[in-house]
Amino acid sequence: MNKKLNVSASPHVRSKDSTSSIMRDVVIAMVPTTIVGIANAFMNFGSGVGINSILVILITMAAAIGAEYVYEMITKKPITICDWSAAVTGLILALNMPHTIAPWIPALGAVFAIVIVKMLYGGLGQNFMNPALAGRCFLLISFAGPMTGFIPADSALAAVTGATPLADMKANGVAAMLEHYSMMDMVTGMIPGTIGETSVIALLLGAAYLLYKKVIDWKIPVTYIATVALFSLIFAPAGSDRLMYMLAMVFGGGLIFGAFFMATDYVTSPITPKGQIVFGICLGLLTGIFRIFGGSAEGVSYAIIFCNLLVPLIEKFTMPVPFGLGKEKK
């Protein structure tokens, strides 16, 4: 036998995917909801708000990319802005902003997300929580008013209600909320909310692209959404239409956006299959608790960054046992 046994170092299974190609796919997947969000601003709030939404997206992405570039220039580290990860952070943060916010506020959040949460911990792959959501939570604490003002005062929708569907439902009940917003409004995106979270159709289109490209796996988002739905059915307020309450909880806020585009972040989510299921359940439970029993109508961002901290523990207890490793039989 002349055949030689070739021995080489791992990895033995290689993929054509790279960090830049994966991050670029995430940006592509967010294009539909970005377009719908901008169109929503122009149609419902006027050209001024529409232009402001565009500026928020462009300036926030530029701030994220610029912050990473400047930090790496100052610290004399390799320039990594071409891997698209900073662009993804900036776009996710921008899409989590109200249409009417001053662009400098999310730009500040982008700098915080990149420098404090990402780069100071070693850059991509070393951050302990989702940088974009950490930036959003930083802004929610620092600028609560602008971060929760979803409709301009002179808007036609402001005469009806100044609240998002979830806030309206929390304050007045599901029946009162349905007088202002239909389920079709929530699915198409014709509701108040952040730039990128309102259109379920656009978000699912982007999610389908990510699933098709195998950028994300179904376990975390499906488990997350299912847990919120079940939690909402169980703990719906007495006397309310439980089905409509559950549907509003799923479609009326940032759950779909968070489940597919933020909870699935490679760095801050479990790598084990069982861990992903546990992670999704934890996300759903926390989101349900925050929304139903907490003071805020939302809770997706806080649920995700809190569960990011649990990932090492989840992976520790869900790591598969290597083949052939186990206790000796007596």
XYZ file of C-alpha atoms in Angstrom:
330
model
C 0.000 0.000 0.000
C 1.506 3.264 -1.174
C -1.232 5.455 0.226
C 0.003 7.903 2.826
C -1.922 9.049 5.857
C -2.036 12.839 5.838
C -2.108 14.350 9.301
C -2.858 18.050 9.683
C -3.935 20.468 12.353
C -7.574 21.370 12.833
C -9.905 22.649 11.540
C -10.499 19.778 9.147
C -13.897 21.039 7.968
C -13.653 24.395 6.224
C -16.257 26.828 4.972
C -16.216 29.536 2.350
C -18.008 31.819 4.781
C -16.009 34.589 6.431
C -16.770 37.213 9.036
C -17.229 39.846 6.346
C -19.558 37.677 4.234
C -21.715 36.789 7.247
C -21.948 40.384 8.438
C -22.710 41.544 4.925
C -25.589 39.049 4.780
C -26.955 40.473 8.033
C -26.901 43.974 6.543
C -28.679 42.693 3.416
C -31.307 40.992 5.582
C -32.066 44.282 7.335
C -32.579 46.206 4.079
C -36.340 45.373 3.800
C -37.195 46.600 7.296
C -34.976 49.653 6.784
C -36.847 50.577 3.601
C -40.253 50.019 5.204
C -39.248 52.028 8.272
C -38.152 54.995 6.162
C -41.271 54.737 3.979
C -43.415 54.630 7.108
C -41.802 57.841 8.318
C -42.417 59.660 5.028
C -46.021 58.463 4.635
C -47.242 58.880 8.203
C -45.050 61.559 9.759
C -43.987 63.778 6.871
C -40.863 64.427 4.825
C -39.004 66.032 7.722
C -39.269 62.925 9.866
C -38.481 60.725 6.869
C -35.272 62.626 6.147
C -34.385 62.511 9.834
C -34.794 58.713 9.804
C -32.353 58.456 6.903
C -29.880 60.699 8.712
C -30.184 58.627 11.894
C -29.287 55.459 9.972
C -26.391 56.969 8.017
C -24.880 58.933 10.908
C -25.165 56.062 13.387
C -23.474 53.617 11.007
C -20.774 56.168 10.222
C -20.204 56.798 13.947
C -19.847 53.072 14.645
C -17.393 52.529 11.797
C -15.498 55.715 12.602
C -15.227 54.865 16.311
C -13.736 51.472 15.529
C -11.294 52.950 13.011
C -10.127 55.723 15.337
C -9.743 53.361 18.297
C -7.618 50.952 16.255
C -5.543 53.800 14.870
C -4.849 55.170 18.364
C -4.043 51.746 19.848
C -2.094 50.735 16.712
C -4.124 47.585 16.183
C -5.069 46.067 12.822
C -7.889 47.932 11.099
C -10.993 45.706 11.070
C -13.732 47.978 9.722
C -13.830 46.002 6.471
C -15.320 42.987 8.269
C -18.708 44.783 8.354
C -19.229 44.070 12.067
C -19.165 47.764 12.999
C -21.625 48.492 10.196
C -23.967 45.819 11.583
C -23.730 47.309 15.081
C -24.475 50.782 13.753
C -27.421 49.635 11.633
C -29.023 47.569 14.413
C -28.667 50.482 16.820
C -30.121 52.921 14.285
C -33.110 50.686 13.584
C -33.780 50.613 17.336
C -34.187 54.407 17.371
C -37.403 56.469 17.151
C -37.921 58.287 13.859
C -37.798 61.677 15.567
C -34.618 61.357 17.613
C -31.765 63.801 17.062
C -29.064 61.927 15.058
C -26.288 62.871 17.484
C -27.891 60.782 20.234
C -27.636 57.386 18.457
C -24.204 58.452 17.183
C -23.124 58.783 20.817
C -24.660 55.374 21.511
C -22.695 53.897 18.606
C -19.416 55.206 20.024
C -20.324 53.722 23.416
C -21.235 50.385 21.836
C -18.045 50.104 19.806
C -15.458 51.549 22.199
C -16.765 50.543 25.622
C -18.597 47.275 24.949
C -16.656 45.901 21.983
C -13.118 47.236 21.603
C -12.128 47.578 25.265
C -12.874 43.886 25.695
C -10.678 42.855 22.783
C -12.797 43.508 19.704
C -15.060 41.216 17.721
C -15.495 37.868 19.430
C -14.553 39.125 22.895
C -17.527 41.296 23.871
C -19.676 39.914 26.678
C -22.984 41.395 25.484
C -24.507 42.611 22.242
C -22.837 46.002 21.595
C -25.800 47.522 19.750
C -28.244 46.657 22.518
C -25.811 47.803 25.188
C -25.637 51.113 23.328
C -29.427 51.302 23.172
C -29.817 50.606 26.889
C -27.172 53.255 27.599
C -29.239 55.753 25.617
C -32.505 54.685 27.275
C -30.975 55.472 30.658
C -29.307 58.696 29.522
C -31.990 60.124 27.206
C -35.271 58.541 28.318
C -37.474 61.251 26.794
C -36.121 61.311 23.222
C -35.714 57.519 23.229
C -39.390 56.933 23.969
C -40.901 59.690 21.808
C -42.119 57.728 18.811
C -44.471 60.238 17.169
C -44.007 63.959 16.402
C -46.433 66.190 18.266
C -48.062 67.507 15.071
C -48.584 64.052 13.558
C -52.074 62.795 12.750
C -51.330 59.653 14.749
C -50.492 61.758 17.790
C -54.102 62.924 17.884
C -55.168 59.305 18.249
C -52.571 58.007 20.642
C -49.000 58.875 21.482
C -48.175 55.325 22.494
C -46.933 52.247 20.687
C -49.401 49.328 20.559
C -47.736 47.617 23.525
C -47.711 50.799 25.620
C -51.338 51.484 24.702
C -52.318 47.914 25.586
C -50.451 48.017 28.894
C -52.133 51.264 29.913
C -55.651 50.723 28.577
C -56.081 47.037 27.790
C -56.111 45.042 24.577
C -59.648 46.096 23.550
C -58.789 49.795 23.743
C -55.535 49.226 21.880
C -57.366 47.449 19.047
C -59.530 50.549 18.578
C -56.360 52.367 17.494
C -54.344 49.632 15.788
C -55.368 46.466 13.945
C -53.321 43.302 13.659
C -52.823 44.137 9.986
C -51.293 47.464 11.004
C -48.814 45.598 13.191
C -47.954 43.073 10.501
C -47.411 45.694 7.788
C -45.669 48.205 10.047
C -48.152 51.074 10.064
C -47.744 51.641 13.811
C -45.582 53.827 16.048
C -42.295 52.293 17.087
C -38.622 52.370 16.301
C -37.464 52.674 12.707
C -36.836 48.982 12.115
C -39.122 47.046 14.444
C -42.638 47.704 13.170
C -43.057 45.685 9.940
C -43.365 41.969 10.691
C -43.481 41.156 6.963
C -40.209 42.961 6.251
C -38.521 41.413 9.291
C -39.618 37.879 8.387
C -38.397 38.431 4.831
C -34.960 39.313 6.185
C -35.095 36.408 8.648
C -35.919 34.012 5.813
C -32.849 35.248 3.949
C -30.620 34.623 6.971
C -32.076 31.143 7.459
C -31.639 30.367 3.759
C -28.013 31.497 3.857
C -27.557 29.511 7.101
C -26.279 32.597 8.854
C -28.614 31.915 11.779
C -30.322 28.822 13.165
C -34.035 28.560 13.967
C -33.619 27.382 17.574
C -33.112 30.687 19.393
C -35.676 32.860 17.552
C -38.411 30.207 17.386
C -37.973 29.192 21.032
C -37.859 32.840 22.084
C -41.054 33.818 20.241
C -42.897 30.650 21.309
C -42.014 31.239 24.961
C -43.278 34.836 24.847
C -46.475 33.672 23.139
C -47.119 30.960 25.744
C -46.242 33.297 28.632
C -48.659 35.903 27.245
C -51.492 33.386 26.963
C -50.994 32.224 30.548
C -50.592 35.650 32.163
C -52.955 37.718 30.023
C -54.997 40.146 32.140
C -58.262 38.720 33.431
C -61.207 39.417 31.156
C -59.121 40.211 28.082
C -59.100 38.373 24.777
C -56.139 36.077 25.408
C -55.513 35.279 21.744
C -55.494 38.918 20.659
C -53.346 39.801 23.666
C -50.815 37.150 22.691
C -50.760 38.237 19.037
C -50.217 41.855 20.065
C -47.349 40.811 22.332
C -45.703 38.969 19.430
C -46.359 41.439 16.600
C -46.778 44.808 18.345
C -43.236 45.530 19.533
C -39.598 44.629 19.026
C -39.851 40.872 19.585
C -39.487 39.742 15.962
C -36.598 42.121 15.339
C -34.860 41.101 18.545
C -35.417 37.370 18.088
C -33.942 37.087 14.594
C -31.404 39.905 14.406
C -30.109 40.466 17.945
C -30.579 37.339 20.039
C -28.789 35.286 17.359
C -25.527 37.245 17.610
C -22.727 34.663 17.329
C -20.528 36.093 20.045
C -23.155 36.539 22.757
C -25.376 33.472 22.228
C -24.712 29.803 23.065
C -23.038 27.535 20.530
C -24.544 24.296 21.862
C -27.913 23.133 20.437
C -29.415 22.507 23.881
C -27.960 25.777 25.104
C -29.696 27.670 22.301
C -33.046 26.227 23.366
C -32.396 27.146 27.010
C -31.254 30.604 25.910
C -34.447 31.158 23.925
C -36.613 30.073 26.843
C -34.773 32.397 29.230
C -35.201 35.269 26.777
C -38.915 34.598 26.459
C -39.491 34.348 30.198
C -37.609 37.564 30.945
C -39.329 39.461 28.127
C -42.733 38.295 29.379
C -41.906 39.277 32.952
C -40.594 42.705 31.937
C -43.579 43.428 29.703
C -46.420 42.138 31.869
C -45.168 42.722 35.397
C -42.628 45.489 34.860
C -43.086 49.204 34.439
C -42.205 49.271 30.714
C -44.281 47.913 27.842
C -41.163 46.566 26.122
C -38.256 44.551 27.497
C -36.596 42.804 24.555
C -33.332 44.747 24.785
C -32.940 44.247 28.520
C -33.857 40.562 28.269
C -31.218 39.941 25.600
C -28.333 41.715 27.313
C -29.187 40.073 30.638
C -29.256 36.623 29.035
C -25.965 37.425 27.268
C -24.416 37.338 30.736
C -25.829 33.850 31.297
C -24.308 32.349 28.147
C -21.106 30.971 29.782
C -23.205 29.272 32.452
C -25.670 27.899 29.898
C -22.858 26.504 27.764
C -21.196 24.931 30.802
C -24.242 22.802 31.575
C -25.267 22.036 27.976
C -21.890 21.170 26.462
C -22.102 17.718 24.804
C -19.933 14.994 26.281
C -17.130 14.055 23.833
C -17.521 10.641 22.236
C -15.893 7.951 24.345
C -15.635 10.140 27.430
C -17.660 9.083 30.421
C -17.640 7.335 33.742
C -16.160 3.873 33.904
C -18.676 1.076 34.263
C -18.587 -0.778 37.556
